[in-house]
């Protein structure tokens, strides 16, 4: 069986954990149906990302980008569960077809239990924010009294750092997913221009939560292009068109000012109330995922032996 997940060029632990997660949860999966593709952890249920495969096995993936795949097309779909109820609804599936993000089950792996004492509040940017040349996250976090965790480090390293935190402020959704699974209070923030609110709400709804996402100060790297003048400009406005956005290079002063505002915003956030799901709801969803994984192993092991 082949595996599909999103591979970020810069690296992103929430995607890269697919490299070893399935070997832990589905022993022997690589020897299963060679014609089928396992669709892994991530917001990848869309026609832009999915490979053109004859058949798919979906175990906890989510939607949120692009056009949804057509389940009635030629491909064969074995959807055991999706990330949340919003994805299930969009895909026309029953509400019994969602659980929560399977990465949360990592909290039950023995190597991540009994870690050292939890200390400090951590901050995890989105992988796109992390590669921005305009933010020195290490310095920003130090000045805000936070511990910086790069989402581009090796996945196990990031997960261990999360598990050793008292609280987590995160723009990375899997930062919140893992923190919540380890019962560490978390707070969601946004900074990247294309921040995907849908996937956050989908995951939160899977645990019967409402999540509020706090916007952080950001350097403006685009601006509206000049509108046409004269008659062309009049026609442009009458048609209700909006100017296109073009790239702009922020000044040193703007970058410095934004970093100062970021320090203040993160300092203020660290003193506010954090989020945590209901443990009984989380445990029930993780139990459901473990049951589905056991059923999947039984089904595909039998197929492989025939």
mmCIF file of C-alpha atoms in Angstrom:
data_model
loop_
_atom_site.group_PDB
_atom_site.id
_atom_site.type_symbol
_atom_site.label_atom_id
_atom_site.label_comp_id
_atom_site.label_asym_id
_atom_site.label_seq_id
_atom_site.Cartn_x
_atom_site.Cartn_y
_atom_site.Cartn_z
ATOM 1 C CA UNK A 1 0.000 0.000 0.000
ATOM 2 C CA UNK A 2 1.177 3.511 -0.823
ATOM 3 C CA UNK A 3 0.930 6.493 1.542
ATOM 4 C CA UNK A 4 -0.127 10.007 0.592
ATOM 5 C CA UNK A 5 0.408 13.047 2.793
ATOM 6 C CA UNK A 6 1.402 16.656 2.175
ATOM 7 C CA UNK A 7 5.179 17.169 2.045
ATOM 8 C CA UNK A 8 6.045 20.746 2.931
ATOM 9 C CA UNK A 9 9.273 21.871 1.202
ATOM 10 C CA UNK A 10 10.366 23.598 4.417
ATOM 11 C CA UNK A 11 9.220 20.756 6.691
ATOM 12 C CA UNK A 12 6.204 20.661 9.004
ATOM 13 C CA UNK A 13 5.880 18.242 11.902
ATOM 14 C CA UNK A 14 2.083 17.899 11.526
ATOM 15 C CA UNK A 15 2.636 16.437 8.069
ATOM 16 C CA UNK A 16 5.976 14.727 8.627
ATOM 17 C CA UNK A 17 4.648 12.588 11.489
ATOM 18 C CA UNK A 18 2.994 10.502 8.757
ATOM 19 C CA UNK A 19 6.446 9.032 8.085
ATOM 20 C CA UNK A 20 6.301 6.869 11.223
ATOM 21 C CA UNK A 21 2.804 7.222 12.708
ATOM 22 C CA UNK A 22 1.175 4.556 10.531
ATOM 23 C CA UNK A 23 3.847 1.963 11.279
ATOM 24 C CA UNK A 24 2.925 2.367 14.951
ATOM 25 C CA UNK A 25 -0.849 2.311 14.512
ATOM 26 C CA UNK A 26 -1.222 -0.103 11.571
ATOM 27 C CA UNK A 27 1.547 -2.725 11.779
ATOM 28 C CA UNK A 28 2.124 -4.346 8.394
ATOM 29 C CA UNK A 29 0.152 -1.758 6.390
ATOM 30 C CA UNK A 30 2.897 -1.431 3.773
ATOM 31 C CA UNK A 31 2.236 -5.039 2.703
ATOM 32 C CA UNK A 32 -1.485 -4.484 2.172
ATOM 33 C CA UNK A 33 -3.330 -3.869 -1.122
ATOM 34 C CA UNK A 34 -0.712 -2.432 -3.485
ATOM 35 C CA UNK A 35 -3.426 -0.847 -5.646
ATOM 36 C CA UNK A 36 -4.738 1.269 -2.774
ATOM 37 C CA UNK A 37 -3.418 4.560 -1.358
ATOM 38 C CA UNK A 38 -3.609 5.321 2.359
ATOM 39 C CA UNK A 39 -4.624 8.970 2.744
ATOM 40 C CA UNK A 40 -2.843 10.130 5.881
ATOM 41 C CA UNK A 41 -3.024 12.865 8.494
ATOM 42 C CA UNK A 42 -3.609 16.344 7.103
ATOM 43 C CA UNK A 43 -5.985 18.692 5.296
ATOM 44 C CA UNK A 44 -5.603 16.809 2.038
ATOM 45 C CA UNK A 45 -9.054 15.686 0.900
ATOM 46 C CA UNK A 46 -9.110 17.767 -2.280
ATOM 47 C CA UNK A 47 -8.565 17.215 -5.983
ATOM 48 C CA UNK A 48 -5.513 19.479 -6.053
ATOM 49 C CA UNK A 49 -3.490 17.352 -3.647
ATOM 50 C CA UNK A 50 -4.740 13.780 -3.975
ATOM 51 C CA UNK A 51 -2.801 11.551 -6.375
ATOM 52 C CA UNK A 52 -4.679 9.884 -9.211
ATOM 53 C CA UNK A 53 -5.046 6.469 -7.600
ATOM 54 C CA UNK A 54 -7.490 3.687 -8.346
ATOM 55 C CA UNK A 55 -8.598 3.277 -4.748
ATOM 56 C CA UNK A 56 -8.178 5.073 -1.443
ATOM 57 C CA UNK A 57 -8.241 4.240 2.270
ATOM 58 C CA UNK A 58 -9.093 7.305 4.384
ATOM 59 C CA UNK A 59 -8.255 7.276 8.098
ATOM 60 C CA UNK A 60 -8.860 10.668 9.688
ATOM 61 C CA UNK A 61 -7.936 13.082 6.902
ATOM 62 C CA UNK A 62 -9.669 16.456 6.701
ATOM 63 C CA UNK A 63 -10.871 18.955 4.109
ATOM 64 C CA UNK A 64 -10.431 22.707 3.930
ATOM 65 C CA UNK A 65 -8.558 23.471 0.725
ATOM 66 C CA UNK A 66 -9.724 23.330 -2.883
ATOM 67 C CA UNK A 67 -12.386 21.136 -4.456
ATOM 68 C CA UNK A 68 -13.542 17.967 -2.732
ATOM 69 C CA UNK A 69 -13.002 14.669 -4.563
ATOM 70 C CA UNK A 70 -16.012 13.118 -6.290
ATOM 71 C CA UNK A 71 -16.830 9.967 -4.331
ATOM 72 C CA UNK A 72 -19.065 8.778 -7.179
ATOM 73 C CA UNK A 73 -16.316 8.912 -9.811
ATOM 74 C CA UNK A 74 -14.354 5.904 -11.018
ATOM 75 C CA UNK A 75 -12.133 5.621 -7.937
ATOM 76 C CA UNK A 76 -12.993 3.274 -5.067
ATOM 77 C CA UNK A 77 -13.182 4.865 -1.623
ATOM 78 C CA UNK A 78 -12.884 3.114 1.731
ATOM 79 C CA UNK A 79 -13.568 5.950 4.172
ATOM 80 C CA UNK A 80 -13.291 4.592 7.707
ATOM 81 C CA UNK A 81 -13.481 8.069 9.277
ATOM 82 C CA UNK A 82 -12.610 11.699 8.596
ATOM 83 C CA UNK A 83 -11.239 14.380 10.928
ATOM 84 C CA UNK A 84 -14.437 16.168 11.896
ATOM 85 C CA UNK A 85 -18.165 16.713 11.315
ATOM 86 C CA UNK A 86 -17.665 19.623 8.904
ATOM 87 C CA UNK A 87 -15.625 17.435 6.560
ATOM 88 C CA UNK A 88 -18.173 14.621 6.909
ATOM 89 C CA UNK A 89 -21.018 16.985 6.034
ATOM 90 C CA UNK A 90 -19.220 18.512 3.046
ATOM 91 C CA UNK A 91 -18.476 15.057 1.648
ATOM 92 C CA UNK A 92 -22.032 13.816 2.135
ATOM 93 C CA UNK A 93 -21.055 11.268 4.781
ATOM 94 C CA UNK A 94 -23.020 10.295 7.856
ATOM 95 C CA UNK A 95 -22.099 11.770 11.220
ATOM 96 C CA UNK A 96 -20.859 8.337 12.292
ATOM 97 C CA UNK A 97 -18.023 8.826 9.791
ATOM 98 C CA UNK A 98 -15.995 11.315 11.824
ATOM 99 C CA UNK A 99 -13.914 10.883 14.974
ATOM 100 C CA UNK A 100 -11.085 13.397 15.450
ATOM 101 C CA UNK A 101 -7.585 13.932 14.085
ATOM 102 C CA UNK A 102 -5.697 10.623 14.475
ATOM 103 C CA UNK A 103 -2.513 12.461 15.486
ATOM 104 C CA UNK A 104 -4.136 12.874 18.918
ATOM 105 C CA UNK A 105 -3.655 9.137 19.463
ATOM 106 C CA UNK A 106 0.097 9.776 19.694
ATOM 107 C CA UNK A 107 -0.562 10.793 23.301
ATOM 108 C CA UNK A 108 -1.217 7.112 24.069
ATOM 109 C CA UNK A 109 2.141 5.906 22.721
ATOM 110 C CA UNK A 110 4.433 4.774 25.569
ATOM 111 C CA UNK A 111 7.449 6.801 24.398
ATOM 112 C CA UNK A 112 5.535 10.031 25.002
ATOM 113 C CA UNK A 113 4.278 9.169 28.479
ATOM 114 C CA UNK A 114 6.078 10.018 31.693
ATOM 115 C CA UNK A 115 8.180 12.798 30.161
ATOM 116 C CA UNK A 116 9.981 15.277 32.402
ATOM 117 C CA UNK A 117 8.240 18.040 34.360
ATOM 118 C CA UNK A 118 6.210 20.502 32.315
ATOM 119 C CA UNK A 119 7.709 23.985 32.298
ATOM 120 C CA UNK A 120 6.783 27.298 30.725
ATOM 121 C CA UNK A 121 4.480 28.483 27.967
ATOM 122 C CA UNK A 122 5.490 27.521 24.427
ATOM 123 C CA UNK A 123 4.747 29.285 21.144
ATOM 124 C CA UNK A 124 4.483 27.422 17.829
ATOM 125 C CA UNK A 125 4.115 29.453 14.611
ATOM 126 C CA UNK A 126 2.615 28.069 11.404
ATOM 127 C CA UNK A 127 5.309 26.557 9.180
ATOM 128 C CA UNK A 128 4.814 29.428 6.688
ATOM 129 C CA UNK A 129 5.214 32.040 9.427
ATOM 130 C CA UNK A 130 8.273 30.161 10.653
ATOM 131 C CA UNK A 131 10.141 30.592 7.354
ATOM 132 C CA UNK A 132 9.265 34.279 6.980
ATOM 133 C CA UNK A 133 12.384 36.484 6.851
ATOM 134 C CA UNK A 134 10.547 39.199 8.786
ATOM 135 C CA UNK A 135 10.297 37.463 12.181
ATOM 136 C CA UNK A 136 13.036 36.416 14.573
ATOM 137 C CA UNK A 137 10.806 34.044 16.530
ATOM 138 C CA UNK A 138 13.493 33.023 18.995
ATOM 139 C CA UNK A 139 14.060 36.637 20.055
ATOM 140 C CA UNK A 140 10.350 37.486 19.976
ATOM 141 C CA UNK A 141 9.531 34.545 22.250
ATOM 142 C CA UNK A 142 12.373 35.271 24.662
ATOM 143 C CA UNK A 143 11.156 38.858 25.052
ATOM 144 C CA UNK A 144 7.571 37.657 25.580
ATOM 145 C CA UNK A 145 8.651 35.130 28.215
ATOM 146 C CA UNK A 146 7.777 32.166 25.980
ATOM 147 C CA UNK A 147 9.638 29.106 24.733
ATOM 148 C CA UNK A 148 9.866 28.958 20.934
ATOM 149 C CA UNK A 149 9.116 25.653 19.203
ATOM 150 C CA UNK A 150 9.785 25.506 15.466
ATOM 151 C CA UNK A 151 7.189 23.358 13.644
ATOM 152 C CA UNK A 152 9.896 22.497 11.105
ATOM 153 C CA UNK A 153 11.953 20.418 13.512
ATOM 154 C CA UNK A 154 11.747 16.618 13.441
ATOM 155 C CA UNK A 155 8.226 15.562 14.401
ATOM 156 C CA UNK A 156 9.154 13.515 17.484
ATOM 157 C CA UNK A 157 11.266 16.391 18.798
ATOM 158 C CA UNK A 158 8.386 18.859 18.388
ATOM 159 C CA UNK A 159 5.921 16.492 20.060
ATOM 160 C CA UNK A 160 8.245 15.978 23.035
ATOM 161 C CA UNK A 161 8.671 19.754 23.404
ATOM 162 C CA UNK A 162 4.887 20.199 23.373
ATOM 163 C CA UNK A 163 4.445 17.441 25.957
ATOM 164 C CA UNK A 164 6.953 19.200 28.241
ATOM 165 C CA UNK A 165 5.083 22.532 28.181
ATOM 166 C CA UNK A 166 2.666 23.898 30.786
ATOM 167 C CA UNK A 167 0.660 25.758 28.142
ATOM 168 C CA UNK A 168 0.887 26.280 24.379
ATOM 169 C CA UNK A 169 0.090 29.275 22.165
ATOM 170 C CA UNK A 170 -0.030 27.979 18.618
ATOM 171 C CA UNK A 171 -0.692 28.931 15.026
ATOM 172 C CA UNK A 172 0.031 25.330 14.029
ATOM 173 C CA UNK A 173 -3.175 23.307 14.328
ATOM 174 C CA UNK A 174 -1.313 20.119 15.167
ATOM 175 C CA UNK A 175 0.334 22.073 17.961
ATOM 176 C CA UNK A 176 -3.143 22.469 19.461
ATOM 177 C CA UNK A 177 -4.170 18.884 18.632
ATOM 178 C CA UNK A 178 -1.143 17.399 20.403
ATOM 179 C CA UNK A 179 -1.312 19.827 23.326
ATOM 180 C CA UNK A 180 -4.980 19.006 23.856
ATOM 181 C CA UNK A 181 -4.293 15.278 23.643
ATOM 182 C CA UNK A 182 -1.575 15.616 26.311
ATOM 183 C CA UNK A 183 -4.075 17.663 28.397
ATOM 184 C CA UNK A 184 -2.016 20.832 28.061
ATOM 185 C CA UNK A 185 -4.069 24.057 27.828
ATOM 186 C CA UNK A 186 -3.653 25.797 24.467
ATOM 187 C CA UNK A 187 -4.600 29.008 22.701
ATOM 188 C CA UNK A 188 -5.032 29.420 18.926
ATOM 189 C CA UNK A 189 -3.610 32.375 16.994
ATOM 190 C CA UNK A 190 -3.368 33.334 13.314
ATOM 191 C CA UNK A 191 -0.886 35.363 11.340
ATOM 192 C CA UNK A 192 -0.424 33.938 7.832
ATOM 193 C CA UNK A 193 -2.579 35.618 5.181
ATOM 194 C CA UNK A 194 -4.159 32.354 3.982
ATOM 195 C CA UNK A 195 -4.946 31.030 7.468
ATOM 196 C CA UNK A 196 -7.423 28.137 7.185
ATOM 197 C CA UNK A 197 -10.167 28.698 9.740
ATOM 198 C CA UNK A 198 -12.340 25.828 8.415
ATOM 199 C CA UNK A 199 -9.932 23.057 9.383
ATOM 200 C CA UNK A 200 -9.646 24.435 12.914
ATOM 201 C CA UNK A 201 -13.411 24.558 13.333
ATOM 202 C CA UNK A 202 -13.695 21.033 11.883
ATOM 203 C CA UNK A 203 -11.237 19.625 14.402
ATOM 204 C CA UNK A 204 -12.711 21.618 17.315
ATOM 205 C CA UNK A 205 -16.226 20.421 16.462
ATOM 206 C CA UNK A 206 -15.002 16.811 16.569
ATOM 207 C CA UNK A 207 -14.409 17.372 20.301
ATOM 208 C CA UNK A 208 -17.528 19.526 20.794
ATOM 209 C CA UNK A 209 -15.505 22.707 21.251
ATOM 210 C CA UNK A 210 -15.867 26.245 19.976
ATOM 211 C CA UNK A 211 -12.484 27.735 19.178
ATOM 212 C CA UNK A 212 -11.704 31.440 18.961
ATOM 213 C CA UNK A 213 -8.591 32.288 16.969
ATOM 214 C CA UNK A 214 -6.755 35.476 17.928
ATOM 215 C CA UNK A 215 -5.093 37.380 15.058
ATOM 216 C CA UNK A 216 -1.481 38.431 15.642
ATOM 217 C CA UNK A 217 0.239 41.531 14.235
ATOM 218 C CA UNK A 218 1.811 40.789 10.858
ATOM 219 C CA UNK A 219 4.097 42.544 8.407
ATOM 220 C CA UNK A 220 2.095 43.579 5.337
ATOM 221 C CA UNK A 221 3.780 42.111 2.262
ATOM 222 C CA UNK A 222 1.081 43.014 -0.286
ATOM 223 C CA UNK A 223 -0.773 46.166 -1.271
ATOM 224 C CA UNK A 224 -3.517 47.139 -3.694
ATOM 225 C CA UNK A 225 -2.330 47.837 -7.227
ATOM 226 C CA UNK A 226 -3.179 51.294 -8.648
ATOM 227 C CA UNK A 227 -6.628 51.398 -10.284
ATOM 228 C CA UNK A 228 -6.993 52.518 -13.912
ATOM 229 C CA UNK A 229 -7.625 56.199 -14.555
ATOM 230 C CA UNK A 230 -10.135 58.037 -16.712
ATOM 231 C CA UNK A 231 -12.904 56.107 -18.473
ATOM 232 C CA UNK A 232 -11.260 52.755 -17.748
ATOM 233 C CA UNK A 233 -11.190 53.645 -14.074
ATOM 234 C CA UNK A 234 -14.871 54.603 -14.103
ATOM 235 C CA UNK A 235 -15.830 51.292 -15.771
ATOM 236 C CA UNK A 236 -13.610 49.446 -13.282
ATOM 237 C CA UNK A 237 -15.438 51.012 -10.327
ATOM 238 C CA UNK A 238 -18.925 50.623 -11.835
ATOM 239 C CA UNK A 239 -18.325 46.894 -12.260
ATOM 240 C CA UNK A 240 -17.450 46.680 -8.576
ATOM 241 C CA UNK A 241 -13.992 45.315 -9.263
ATOM 242 C CA UNK A 242 -11.348 45.348 -6.579
ATOM 243 C CA UNK A 243 -7.701 46.239 -7.204
ATOM 244 C CA UNK A 244 -5.328 43.308 -7.502
ATOM 245 C CA UNK A 245 -2.843 42.745 -4.719
ATOM 246 C CA UNK A 246 0.817 43.140 -5.586
ATOM 247 C CA UNK A 247 3.921 42.346 -3.567
ATOM 248 C CA UNK A 248 5.576 45.075 -1.547
ATOM 249 C CA UNK A 249 8.788 45.137 0.454
ATOM 250 C CA UNK A 250 8.202 46.312 4.046
ATOM 251 C CA UNK A 251 10.591 48.850 5.528
ATOM 252 C CA UNK A 252 13.004 48.062 8.344
ATOM 253 C CA UNK A 253 10.973 50.362 10.603
ATOM 254 C CA UNK A 254 7.767 48.452 9.825
ATOM 255 C CA UNK A 255 9.413 45.111 10.554
ATOM 256 C CA UNK A 256 10.829 46.382 13.852
ATOM 257 C CA UNK A 257 7.485 47.880 14.866
ATOM 258 C CA UNK A 258 5.621 44.664 14.024
ATOM 259 C CA UNK A 259 8.027 42.566 16.070
ATOM 260 C CA UNK A 260 7.516 44.889 19.056
ATOM 261 C CA UNK A 261 3.748 44.577 18.698
ATOM 262 C CA UNK A 262 4.104 40.791 18.454
ATOM 263 C CA UNK A 263 6.016 40.689 21.730
ATOM 264 C CA UNK A 264 3.286 42.676 23.463
ATOM 265 C CA UNK A 265 0.472 40.608 21.901
ATOM 266 C CA UNK A 266 2.052 37.296 22.917
ATOM 267 C CA UNK A 267 2.804 38.589 26.418
ATOM 268 C CA UNK A 268 -0.834 39.632 26.824
ATOM 269 C CA UNK A 269 -2.115 36.317 25.434
ATOM 270 C CA UNK A 270 -0.011 34.313 27.867
ATOM 271 C CA UNK A 271 -2.020 35.873 30.718
ATOM 272 C CA UNK A 272 -5.428 35.079 29.258
ATOM 273 C CA UNK A 273 -7.618 31.989 29.554
ATOM 274 C CA UNK A 274 -6.546 28.926 27.564
ATOM 275 C CA UNK A 275 -8.591 26.091 26.010
ATOM 276 C CA UNK A 276 -8.889 22.389 26.752
ATOM 277 C CA UNK A 277 -11.407 19.844 25.522
ATOM 278 C CA UNK A 278 -13.570 17.683 27.773
ATOM 279 C CA UNK A 279 -11.437 14.643 28.650
ATOM 280 C CA UNK A 280 -14.358 12.219 28.457
ATOM 281 C CA UNK A 281 -15.172 13.359 24.904
ATOM 282 C CA UNK A 282 -11.525 13.131 23.823
ATOM 283 C CA UNK A 283 -11.127 9.668 25.355
ATOM 284 C CA UNK A 284 -14.288 8.448 23.633
ATOM 285 C CA UNK A 285 -13.032 9.648 20.241
ATOM 286 C CA UNK A 286 -9.603 8.104 20.761
ATOM 287 C CA UNK A 287 -11.246 4.815 21.775
ATOM 288 C CA UNK A 288 -13.263 4.991 18.543
ATOM 289 C CA UNK A 289 -10.113 5.513 16.484
ATOM 290 C CA UNK A 290 -8.372 2.579 18.178
ATOM 291 C CA UNK A 291 -11.386 0.380 17.403
ATOM 292 C CA UNK A 292 -11.431 1.499 13.755
ATOM 293 C CA UNK A 293 -7.699 0.855 13.433
ATOM 294 C CA UNK A 294 -8.147 -2.668 14.838
ATOM 295 C CA UNK A 295 -10.984 -3.348 12.377
ATOM 296 C CA UNK A 296 -8.923 -1.965 9.487
ATOM 297 C CA UNK A 297 -5.945 -4.155 10.373
ATOM 298 C CA UNK A 298 -8.199 -7.215 10.507
ATOM 299 C CA UNK A 299 -9.898 -6.407 7.186
ATOM 300 C CA UNK A 300 -6.770 -5.634 5.187
ATOM 301 C CA UNK A 301 -4.633 -8.386 6.696
ATOM 302 C CA UNK A 302 -7.255 -10.899 5.534
ATOM 303 C CA UNK A 303 -7.321 -9.364 2.039
ATOM 304 C CA UNK A 304 -3.552 -9.493 1.830
ATOM 305 C CA UNK A 305 -3.463 -13.186 2.737
ATOM 306 C CA UNK A 306 -6.013 -14.187 0.100
#
